[in-house]
XYZ file of C-alpha atoms in Angstrom:
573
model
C 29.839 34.300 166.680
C 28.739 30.173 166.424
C 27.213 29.621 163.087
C 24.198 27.889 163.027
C 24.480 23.736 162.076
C 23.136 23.215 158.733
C 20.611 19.922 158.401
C 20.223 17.462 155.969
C 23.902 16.130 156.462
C 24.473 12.752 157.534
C 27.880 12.734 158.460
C 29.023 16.557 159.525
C 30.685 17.014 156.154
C 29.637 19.979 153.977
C 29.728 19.263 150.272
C 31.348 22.377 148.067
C 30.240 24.170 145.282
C 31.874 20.936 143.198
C 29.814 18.054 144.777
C 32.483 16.489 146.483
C 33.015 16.008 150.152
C 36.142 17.274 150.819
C 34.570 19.542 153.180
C 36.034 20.863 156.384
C 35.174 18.358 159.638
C 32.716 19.648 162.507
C 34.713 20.351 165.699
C 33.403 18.724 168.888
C 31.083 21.401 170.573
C 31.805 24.617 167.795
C 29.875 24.267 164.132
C 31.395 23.235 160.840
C 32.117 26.246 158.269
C 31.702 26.612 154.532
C 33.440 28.464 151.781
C 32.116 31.827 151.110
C 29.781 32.716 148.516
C 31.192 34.624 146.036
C 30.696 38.119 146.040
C 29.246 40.384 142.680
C 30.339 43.974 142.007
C 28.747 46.619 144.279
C 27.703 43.939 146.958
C 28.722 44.432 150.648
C 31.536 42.518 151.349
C 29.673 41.386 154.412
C 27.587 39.026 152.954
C 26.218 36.047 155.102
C 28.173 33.067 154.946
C 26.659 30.649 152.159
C 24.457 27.749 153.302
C 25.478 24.420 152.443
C 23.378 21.918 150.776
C 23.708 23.656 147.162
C 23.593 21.626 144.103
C 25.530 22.775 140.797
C 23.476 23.440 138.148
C 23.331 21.007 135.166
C 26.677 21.568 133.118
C 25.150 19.651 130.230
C 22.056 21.975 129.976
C 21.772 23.989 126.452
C 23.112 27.748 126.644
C 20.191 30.268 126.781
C 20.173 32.361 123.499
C 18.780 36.072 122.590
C 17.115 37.428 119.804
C 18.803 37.699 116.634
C 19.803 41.354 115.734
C 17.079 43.511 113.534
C 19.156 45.921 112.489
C 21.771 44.617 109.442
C 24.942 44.209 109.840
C 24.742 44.500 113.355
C 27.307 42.253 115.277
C 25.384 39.490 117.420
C 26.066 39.438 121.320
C 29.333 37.787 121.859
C 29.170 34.586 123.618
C 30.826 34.566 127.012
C 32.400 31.632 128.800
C 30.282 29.346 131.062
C 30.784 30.889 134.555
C 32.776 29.300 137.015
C 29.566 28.576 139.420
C 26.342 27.732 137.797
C 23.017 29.121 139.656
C 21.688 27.203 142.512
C 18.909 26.395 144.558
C 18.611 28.107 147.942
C 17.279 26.108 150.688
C 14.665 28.462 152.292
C 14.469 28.525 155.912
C 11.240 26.378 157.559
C 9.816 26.462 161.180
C 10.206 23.874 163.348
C 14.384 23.485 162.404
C 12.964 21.423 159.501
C 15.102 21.938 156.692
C 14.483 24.588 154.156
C 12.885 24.465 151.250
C 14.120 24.999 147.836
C 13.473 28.500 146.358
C 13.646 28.031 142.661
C 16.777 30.137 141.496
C 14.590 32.250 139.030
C 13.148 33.720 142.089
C 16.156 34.983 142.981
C 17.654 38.626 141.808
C 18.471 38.409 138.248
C 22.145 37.052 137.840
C 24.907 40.217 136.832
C 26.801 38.077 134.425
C 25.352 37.350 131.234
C 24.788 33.696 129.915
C 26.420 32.517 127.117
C 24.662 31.988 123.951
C 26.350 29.228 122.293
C 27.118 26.010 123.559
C 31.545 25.417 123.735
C 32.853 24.678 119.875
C 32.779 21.188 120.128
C 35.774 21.671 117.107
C 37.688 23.963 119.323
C 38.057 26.221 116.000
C 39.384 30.269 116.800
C 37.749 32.160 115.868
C 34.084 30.398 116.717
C 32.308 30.648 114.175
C 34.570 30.651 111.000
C 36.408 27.319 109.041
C 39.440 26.538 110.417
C 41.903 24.704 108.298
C 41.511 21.215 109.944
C 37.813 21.258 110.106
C 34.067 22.621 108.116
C 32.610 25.416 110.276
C 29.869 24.313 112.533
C 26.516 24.571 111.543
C 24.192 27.809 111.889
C 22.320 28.167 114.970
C 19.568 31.205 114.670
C 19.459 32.705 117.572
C 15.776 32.641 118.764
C 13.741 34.678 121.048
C 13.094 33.181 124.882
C 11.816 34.261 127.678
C 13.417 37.458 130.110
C 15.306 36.070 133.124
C 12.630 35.533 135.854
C 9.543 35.873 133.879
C 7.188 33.204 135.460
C 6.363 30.859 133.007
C 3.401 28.663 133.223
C 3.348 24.489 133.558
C 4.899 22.995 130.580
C 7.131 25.324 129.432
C 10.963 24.365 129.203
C 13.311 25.646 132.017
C 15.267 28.149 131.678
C 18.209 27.733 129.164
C 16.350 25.393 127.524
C 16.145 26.350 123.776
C 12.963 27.204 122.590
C 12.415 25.971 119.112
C 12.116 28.832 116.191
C 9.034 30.359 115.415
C 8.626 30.158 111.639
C 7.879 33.286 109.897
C 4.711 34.595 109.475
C 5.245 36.451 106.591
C 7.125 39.753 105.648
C 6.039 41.582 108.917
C 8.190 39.691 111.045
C 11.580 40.952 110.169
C 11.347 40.682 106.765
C 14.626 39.281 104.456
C 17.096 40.240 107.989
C 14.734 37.394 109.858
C 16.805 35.319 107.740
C 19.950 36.579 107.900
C 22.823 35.030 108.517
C 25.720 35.804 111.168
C 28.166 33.474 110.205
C 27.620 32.891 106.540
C 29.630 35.598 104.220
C 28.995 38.951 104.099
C 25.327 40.451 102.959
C 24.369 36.872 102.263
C 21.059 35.559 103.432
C 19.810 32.264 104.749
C 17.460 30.492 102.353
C 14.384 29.363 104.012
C 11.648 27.259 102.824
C 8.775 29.577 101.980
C 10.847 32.356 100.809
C 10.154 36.289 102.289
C 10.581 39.097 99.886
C 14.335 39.125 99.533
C 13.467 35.954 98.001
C 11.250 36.369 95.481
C 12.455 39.739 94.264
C 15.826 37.410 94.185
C 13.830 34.832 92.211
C 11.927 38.038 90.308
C 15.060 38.993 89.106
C 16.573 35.758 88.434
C 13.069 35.211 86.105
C 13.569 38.611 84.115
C 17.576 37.528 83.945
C 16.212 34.279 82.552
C 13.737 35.913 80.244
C 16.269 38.767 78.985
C 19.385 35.881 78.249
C 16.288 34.137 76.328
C 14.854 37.289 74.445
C 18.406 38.078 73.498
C 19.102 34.003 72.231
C 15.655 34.657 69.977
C 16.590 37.722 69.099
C 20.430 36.879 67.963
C 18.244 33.561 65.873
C 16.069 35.741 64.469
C 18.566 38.380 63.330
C 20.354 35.544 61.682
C 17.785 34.095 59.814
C 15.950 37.252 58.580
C 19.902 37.806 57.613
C 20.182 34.770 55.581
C 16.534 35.409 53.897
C 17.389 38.898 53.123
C 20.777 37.284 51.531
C 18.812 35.108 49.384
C 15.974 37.125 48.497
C 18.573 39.929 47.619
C 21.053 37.491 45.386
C 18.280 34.837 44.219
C 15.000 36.623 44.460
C 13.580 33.634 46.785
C 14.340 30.840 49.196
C 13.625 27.795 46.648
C 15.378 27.078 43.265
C 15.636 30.255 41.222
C 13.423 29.589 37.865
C 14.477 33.223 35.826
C 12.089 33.976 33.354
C 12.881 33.988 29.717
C 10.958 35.389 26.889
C 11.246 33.167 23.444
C 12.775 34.329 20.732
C 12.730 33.428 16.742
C 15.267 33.669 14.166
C 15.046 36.082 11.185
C 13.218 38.596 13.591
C 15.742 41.323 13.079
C 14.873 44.184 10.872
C 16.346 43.630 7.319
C 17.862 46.969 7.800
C 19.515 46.930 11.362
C 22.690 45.671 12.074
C 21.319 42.398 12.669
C 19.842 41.445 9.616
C 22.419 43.233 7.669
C 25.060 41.019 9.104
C 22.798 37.806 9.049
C 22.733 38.537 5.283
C 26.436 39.583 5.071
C 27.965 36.149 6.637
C 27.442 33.609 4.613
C 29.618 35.603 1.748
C 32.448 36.827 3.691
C 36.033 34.007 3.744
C 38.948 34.405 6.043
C 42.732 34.282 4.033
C 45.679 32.933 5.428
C 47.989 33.327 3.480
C 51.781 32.534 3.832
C 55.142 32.483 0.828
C 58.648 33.830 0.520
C 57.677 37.074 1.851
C 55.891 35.959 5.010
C 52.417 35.538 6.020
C 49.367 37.563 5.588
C 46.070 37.178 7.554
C 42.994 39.433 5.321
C 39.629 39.270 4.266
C 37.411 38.503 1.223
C 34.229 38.142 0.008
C 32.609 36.138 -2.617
C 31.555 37.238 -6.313
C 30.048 34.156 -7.927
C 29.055 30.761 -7.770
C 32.222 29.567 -9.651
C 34.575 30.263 -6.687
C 35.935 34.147 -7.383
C 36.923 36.164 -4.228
C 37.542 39.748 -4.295
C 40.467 40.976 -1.805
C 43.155 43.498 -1.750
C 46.318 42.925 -3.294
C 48.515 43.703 -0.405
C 46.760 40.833 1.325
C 48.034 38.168 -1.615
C 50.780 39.405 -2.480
C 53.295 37.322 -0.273
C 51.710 34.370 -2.358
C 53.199 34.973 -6.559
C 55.419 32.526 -7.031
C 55.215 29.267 -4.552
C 53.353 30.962 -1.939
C 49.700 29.031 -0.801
C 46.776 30.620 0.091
C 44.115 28.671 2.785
C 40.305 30.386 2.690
C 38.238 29.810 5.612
C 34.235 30.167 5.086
C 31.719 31.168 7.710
C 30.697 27.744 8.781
C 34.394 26.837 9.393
C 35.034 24.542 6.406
C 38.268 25.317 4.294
C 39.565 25.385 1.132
C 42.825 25.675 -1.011
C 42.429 28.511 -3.289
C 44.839 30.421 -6.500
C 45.830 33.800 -7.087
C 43.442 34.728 -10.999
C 45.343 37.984 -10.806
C 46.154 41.207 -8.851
C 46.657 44.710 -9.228
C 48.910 47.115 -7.081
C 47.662 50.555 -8.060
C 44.379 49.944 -7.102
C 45.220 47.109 -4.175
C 42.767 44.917 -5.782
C 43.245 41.257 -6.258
C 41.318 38.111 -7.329
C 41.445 34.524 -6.203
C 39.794 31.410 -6.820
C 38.362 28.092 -4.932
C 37.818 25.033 -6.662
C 35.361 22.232 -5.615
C 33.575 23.809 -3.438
C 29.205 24.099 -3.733
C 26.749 26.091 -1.669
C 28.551 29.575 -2.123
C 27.053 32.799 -0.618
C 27.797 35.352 -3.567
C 27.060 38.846 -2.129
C 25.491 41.575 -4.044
C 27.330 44.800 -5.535
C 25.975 48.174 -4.742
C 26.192 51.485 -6.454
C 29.214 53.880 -4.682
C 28.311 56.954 -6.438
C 24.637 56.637 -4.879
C 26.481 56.927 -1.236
C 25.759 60.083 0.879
C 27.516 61.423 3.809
C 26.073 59.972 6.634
C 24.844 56.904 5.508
C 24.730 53.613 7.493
C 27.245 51.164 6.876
C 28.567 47.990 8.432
C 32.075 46.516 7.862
C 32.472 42.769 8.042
C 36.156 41.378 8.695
C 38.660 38.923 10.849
C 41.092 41.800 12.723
C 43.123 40.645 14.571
C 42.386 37.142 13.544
C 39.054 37.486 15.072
C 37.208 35.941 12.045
C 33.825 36.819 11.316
C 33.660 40.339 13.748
C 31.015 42.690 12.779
C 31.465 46.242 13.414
C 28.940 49.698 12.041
C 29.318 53.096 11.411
C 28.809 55.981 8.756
C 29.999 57.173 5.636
C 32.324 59.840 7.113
C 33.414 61.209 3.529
C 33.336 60.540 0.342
C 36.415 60.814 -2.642
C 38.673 61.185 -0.677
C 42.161 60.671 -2.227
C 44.653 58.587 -0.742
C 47.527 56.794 -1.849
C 49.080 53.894 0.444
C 52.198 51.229 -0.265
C 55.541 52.359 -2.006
C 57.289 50.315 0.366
C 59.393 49.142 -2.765
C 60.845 52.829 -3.133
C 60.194 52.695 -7.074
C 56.519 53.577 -7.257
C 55.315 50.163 -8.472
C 53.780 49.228 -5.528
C 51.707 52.507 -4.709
C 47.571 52.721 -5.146
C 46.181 55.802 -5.585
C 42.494 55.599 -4.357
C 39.638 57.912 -4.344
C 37.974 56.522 -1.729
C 35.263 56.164 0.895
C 36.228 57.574 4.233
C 34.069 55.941 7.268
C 34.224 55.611 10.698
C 32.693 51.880 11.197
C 36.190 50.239 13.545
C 38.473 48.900 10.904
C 42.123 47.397 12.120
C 44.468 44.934 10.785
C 42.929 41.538 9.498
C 39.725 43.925 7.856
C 41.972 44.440 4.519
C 39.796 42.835 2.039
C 36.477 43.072 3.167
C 33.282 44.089 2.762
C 31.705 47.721 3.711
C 27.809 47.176 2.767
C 25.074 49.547 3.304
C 21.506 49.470 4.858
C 20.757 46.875 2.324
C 23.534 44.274 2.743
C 24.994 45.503 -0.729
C 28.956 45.948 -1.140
C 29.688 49.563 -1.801
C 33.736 49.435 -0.362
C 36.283 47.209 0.146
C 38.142 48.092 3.324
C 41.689 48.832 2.507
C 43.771 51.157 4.965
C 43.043 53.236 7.851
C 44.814 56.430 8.874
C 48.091 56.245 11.001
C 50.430 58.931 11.835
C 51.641 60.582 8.761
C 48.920 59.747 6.690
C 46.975 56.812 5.374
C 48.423 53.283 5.076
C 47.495 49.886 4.825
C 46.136 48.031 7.264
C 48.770 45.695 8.203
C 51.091 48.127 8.592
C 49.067 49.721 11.492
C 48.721 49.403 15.255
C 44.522 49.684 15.049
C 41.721 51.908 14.567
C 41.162 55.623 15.316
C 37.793 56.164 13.802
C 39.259 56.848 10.082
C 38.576 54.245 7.942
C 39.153 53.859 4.194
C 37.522 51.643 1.415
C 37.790 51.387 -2.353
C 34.301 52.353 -4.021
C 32.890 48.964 -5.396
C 32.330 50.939 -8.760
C 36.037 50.919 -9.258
C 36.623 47.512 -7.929
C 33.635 45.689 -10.403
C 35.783 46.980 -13.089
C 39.128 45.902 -11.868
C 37.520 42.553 -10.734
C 36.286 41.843 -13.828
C 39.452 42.905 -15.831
C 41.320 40.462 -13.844
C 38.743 37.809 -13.704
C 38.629 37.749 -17.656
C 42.347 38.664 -18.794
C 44.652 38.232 -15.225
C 45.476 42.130 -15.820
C 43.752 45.445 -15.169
C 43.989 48.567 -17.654
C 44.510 51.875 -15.964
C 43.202 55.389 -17.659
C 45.848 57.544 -18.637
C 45.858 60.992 -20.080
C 49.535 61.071 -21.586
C 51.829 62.649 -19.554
C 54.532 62.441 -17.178
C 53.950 64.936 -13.860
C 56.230 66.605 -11.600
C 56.312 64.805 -8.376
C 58.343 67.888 -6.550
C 56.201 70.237 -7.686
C 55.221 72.302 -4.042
C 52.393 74.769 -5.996
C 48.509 74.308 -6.410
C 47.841 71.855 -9.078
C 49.745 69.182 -10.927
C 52.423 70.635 -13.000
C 53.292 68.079 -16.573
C 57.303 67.558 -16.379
C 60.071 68.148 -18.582
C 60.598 64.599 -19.716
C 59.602 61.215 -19.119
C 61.333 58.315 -17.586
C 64.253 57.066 -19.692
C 64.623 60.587 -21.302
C 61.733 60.665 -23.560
C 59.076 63.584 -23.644
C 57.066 64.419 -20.868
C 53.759 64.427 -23.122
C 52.928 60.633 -25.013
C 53.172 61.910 -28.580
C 49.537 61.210 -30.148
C 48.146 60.824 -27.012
C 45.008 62.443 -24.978
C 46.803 65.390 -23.667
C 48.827 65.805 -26.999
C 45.468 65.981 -29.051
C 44.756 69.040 -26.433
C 47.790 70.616 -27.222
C 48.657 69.992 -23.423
C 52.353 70.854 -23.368
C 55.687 70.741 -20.692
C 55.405 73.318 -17.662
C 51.693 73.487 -18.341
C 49.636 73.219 -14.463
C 46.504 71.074 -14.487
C 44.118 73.309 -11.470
C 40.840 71.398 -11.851
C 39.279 68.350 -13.368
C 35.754 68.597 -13.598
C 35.658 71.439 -11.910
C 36.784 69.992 -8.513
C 40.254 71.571 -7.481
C 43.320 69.167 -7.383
C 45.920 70.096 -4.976
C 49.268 67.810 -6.362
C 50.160 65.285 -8.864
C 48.994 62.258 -6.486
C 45.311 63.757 -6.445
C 45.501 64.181 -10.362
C 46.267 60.584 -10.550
C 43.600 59.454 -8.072
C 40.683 61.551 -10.275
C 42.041 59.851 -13.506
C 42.200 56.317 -12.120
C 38.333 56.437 -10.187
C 37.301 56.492 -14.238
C 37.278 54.105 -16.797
C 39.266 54.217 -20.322
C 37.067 55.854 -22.627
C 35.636 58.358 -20.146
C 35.611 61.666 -21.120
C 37.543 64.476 -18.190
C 37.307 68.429 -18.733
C 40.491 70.046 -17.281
C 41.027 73.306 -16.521
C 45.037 74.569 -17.388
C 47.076 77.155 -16.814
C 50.192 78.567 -18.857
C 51.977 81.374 -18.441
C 49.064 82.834 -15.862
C 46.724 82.172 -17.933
C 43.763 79.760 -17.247
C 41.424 77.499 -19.999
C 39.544 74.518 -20.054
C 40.306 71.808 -22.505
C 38.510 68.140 -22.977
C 39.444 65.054 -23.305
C 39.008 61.062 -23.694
C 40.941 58.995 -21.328
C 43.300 56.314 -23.083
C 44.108 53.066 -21.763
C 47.835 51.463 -20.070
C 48.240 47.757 -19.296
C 50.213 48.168 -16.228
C 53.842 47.442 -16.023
């Protein structure tokens, strides 16, 4: 069957689908023929031939886009390719052979083949969409809204695959924070839009109470440290300025006359410091001074070291010095006297009464130990005759004192020897002279320090002995005329065979003679008080005078009676 000659073409040729006019020529008499249309799934195969006189669509015309997807993380439509033919115009078919009209293509049944939504990658970058290495990613196109495929759309409104320009958001209702999102940007991340939807702000909410947390934490981290620093000073300072303490006044001469205090401000002034140094060694003791002409009362084994060529250096309270001489000393009662010369303003300290001491009286001891000059210490009266002997390092008895003394418990250690124990009324009552060490009683300087047992020389047998040796260089020791046995292991103090040198043990004419106290005969008591040995028999003679008169109560042959006598008088040795 002929096919009917198409119109509108000049010169026989039919253009193709391309534009060009490569068609097939007319034959003389028959009627030119076209390329067939091309067919879409399900169509009949015989499908009229296609008319000529079709024009391509416009290949630079924008891609039609859809809607962006509402649900999130739902994959946009892929783009497809730009199909092979565009959509055309269909000449529609006029009376009178005139040539057809054009039917708009939108008219036409809706096209199988979807349009693509993107225009071609103008950077030619797989996949489309993400950064290649060789160039940025393109920018983001939203995919808007437009109108369905042959919806009939009134004057003025862009053709079809024209993009239509965004709508901007209304407000939450339309689509909320996924109207914003994203397809190509990176995972869960949304587009930021002027405006802002609620994604936004609860973004920008959060960001705020981020901001306002990082700052309450920055004031509170300030604030921590400076109430720690004010706590720090108000705990070590008592404030944040310059620490003024406060200070009550005080006056001088305040003290009680009785307390410690005042008994030591009293004391001072009197007490010296002896260094003393000879053939023997050194000494370091204490002394104290009896009158205004210079005399200082100390203990013998202090001085000793200095008969002969020895010196002797006395240091006073206020720190001045002075040269002084050994007047005299005495080993049996460790008493010794020396003098300073040309030296004023002396501090002479007052003599008590020893016999008026009780047990438990207050007493302060006043001394250098140690070399720690002027060191006060206190305590109590912790006993009273209590016989001790100390010394003998000599091995021939010379050098031994027998001493009824005070026992107290005021700290007394080596550098004390020498000085003053005075009572609650800054009088001298004792001059310190040993403490105990293991084995019994010794001096002071031949002792490691205190243990709470201290012992001093009543001042009642020291005035007497100081004066003695003040006023004739010697001191006279009571004596009762015999010669005791020193192994004797019974109760009492049992008179010897003989003396020293072979002579009788009882002085012929003498106290105990008079008393026809005889050899073997065992002294028990003397004045009633028990005596234990021959060295506490000594020590009761020797805490009296010469001329005192002693009861003693002796035994012979078991039996017991009490005789009296007057105590004579022996320069010593």
């Amino acid at each position: 069957m002929d096919k009917a000659k198409p119109t509108g073409t000049p010169d026989g040729t039919v253009p193709d689908a391309t534009g060009d006019s490569h068609g097939t020529a007319a034959e003389p008499g028959g009627s030119a023929t076209a390329p067939d249309a091309p067919t879409s799934p399900g169509t009949d195969t015989a499908t009229p031939p296609r008319p000529v006189g079709l024009t391509k669509a416009d290949p630079a015309a924008e891609p039609r886009k859809t809607a962006a997807p509402t649900v999130p993380g739902q994959a946009e439509e892929a783009a497809v390719p730009p199909a092979t033919e565009p959509p055309a115009t269909v000449p529609a078919p006029r009376a009178g052979g005139a040539p057809d009209a054009v039917v708009p293509a939108q008219q036409q049944a809706p096209a199988e083949r979807p349009r693509p939504l993107h225009a071609p990658d103008p950077y030619s970058t797989p996949p489309y969409g993400e950064p290649g290495p060789w160039a940025p990613a393109p920018p983001v196109q939203r995919p808007v809204p437009t109108p369905a495929h042959g919806t009939y759309l009134p004057p003025g409104t862009p053709a079809h695959g024209t993009p239509v320009p965004p709508v901007p958001e209304a407000g939450p209702a339309q689509g909320g924070e996924w109207g914003r999102y994203d397809p190509w940007a990176a995972p869960g991340a949304l587009v930021a839009e002027s405006g802002g939807g609620p994604g936004e702000r609860r973004r920008e909410r959060r960001a705020g109470r981020g901001r306002l947390v990082g700052a309450a934490l920055v004031l509170a981290l300030v604030a921590g440290a400076v109430g720690g620093y004010v706590g720090m000073r108000l705990e070590r300072h008592g404030g944040l300025g310059t620490v003024e303490l406060e200070q009550t006044s005080g006056q001088a001469g305040e003290r009680a006359p009785d307390s410690v205090a005042g008994i030591a401000a009293r004391t001072l002034p009197g007490v010296v410091t002896l260094h003393v140094s000879g053939g023997d060694g050194g000494a370091l003791g204490t002394g104290f001074v009896l009158d205004g002409r210079g005399h200082i009362l100390t203990n013998h084994h202090v001085v000793e070291s200095a008969e002969g060529d020895g010196s002797i250096r006395v240091t006073f309270n206020g720190g001045e010095t002075a040269r002084a001489r050994l007047v005299g000393g005495d080993p049996g009662y460790d008493l010794a006297v020396v003098k300073v010369s040309g030296v004023s303003g002396l501090t002479p300290l007052p003599l008590g009464d020893s016999d008026d001491v009780r047990v438990g009286d207050p007493v302060v001891a006043i001394g250098a130990p140690f070399d720690l000059a002027n060191t006060v210490t206190s305590g109590i009266i912790s006993a009273k005759e209590r016989p001790i002997t100390a010394g003998g390092e000599k091995g021939d008895g010379t050098d031994i004192s027998y001493v009824d003394a005070l026992q107290t418990d005021a700290p007394i250690n080596p550098g004390n020897s020498g000085g003053p124990l005075v009572d609650e009324r800054a009088r001298v009552i004792g001059i310190n002279s040993a403490i105990h060490a293991a084995g019994g009683p010794a001096r002071q300087d031949d002792s490691a320090g205190s243990v709470g047992l201290g012992f001093a020389i009543p001042v009642n047998q020291a005035k007497r002995v100081a004066e003695e040796l003040i006023n004739h260089g010697r001191a006279t020791h009571p004596v009762i005329g015999v010669t005791l046995d020193m192994g004797y292991e019974g109760e009492g103090a049992k008179v010897g065979g003989e003396a020293a040198g072979g002579g009788p043990a009882v002085t012929p004419g003498g106290p105990a003679d008079r008393t026809d106290i005889a050899a073997g005969d065992v002294i028990t008591e003397v004045d009633g008080v028990p005596v234990a040995s021959g060295e506490e028999l000594i020590i009761k003679i020797r805490s009296h005078r010469p001329g005192d008169r002693l009861a003693l109560t002796v035994e012979r042959d078991g039996e017991s009676r009490r005789v009296t006598l007057e105590l004579g008088s022996s320069d010593p040795s």
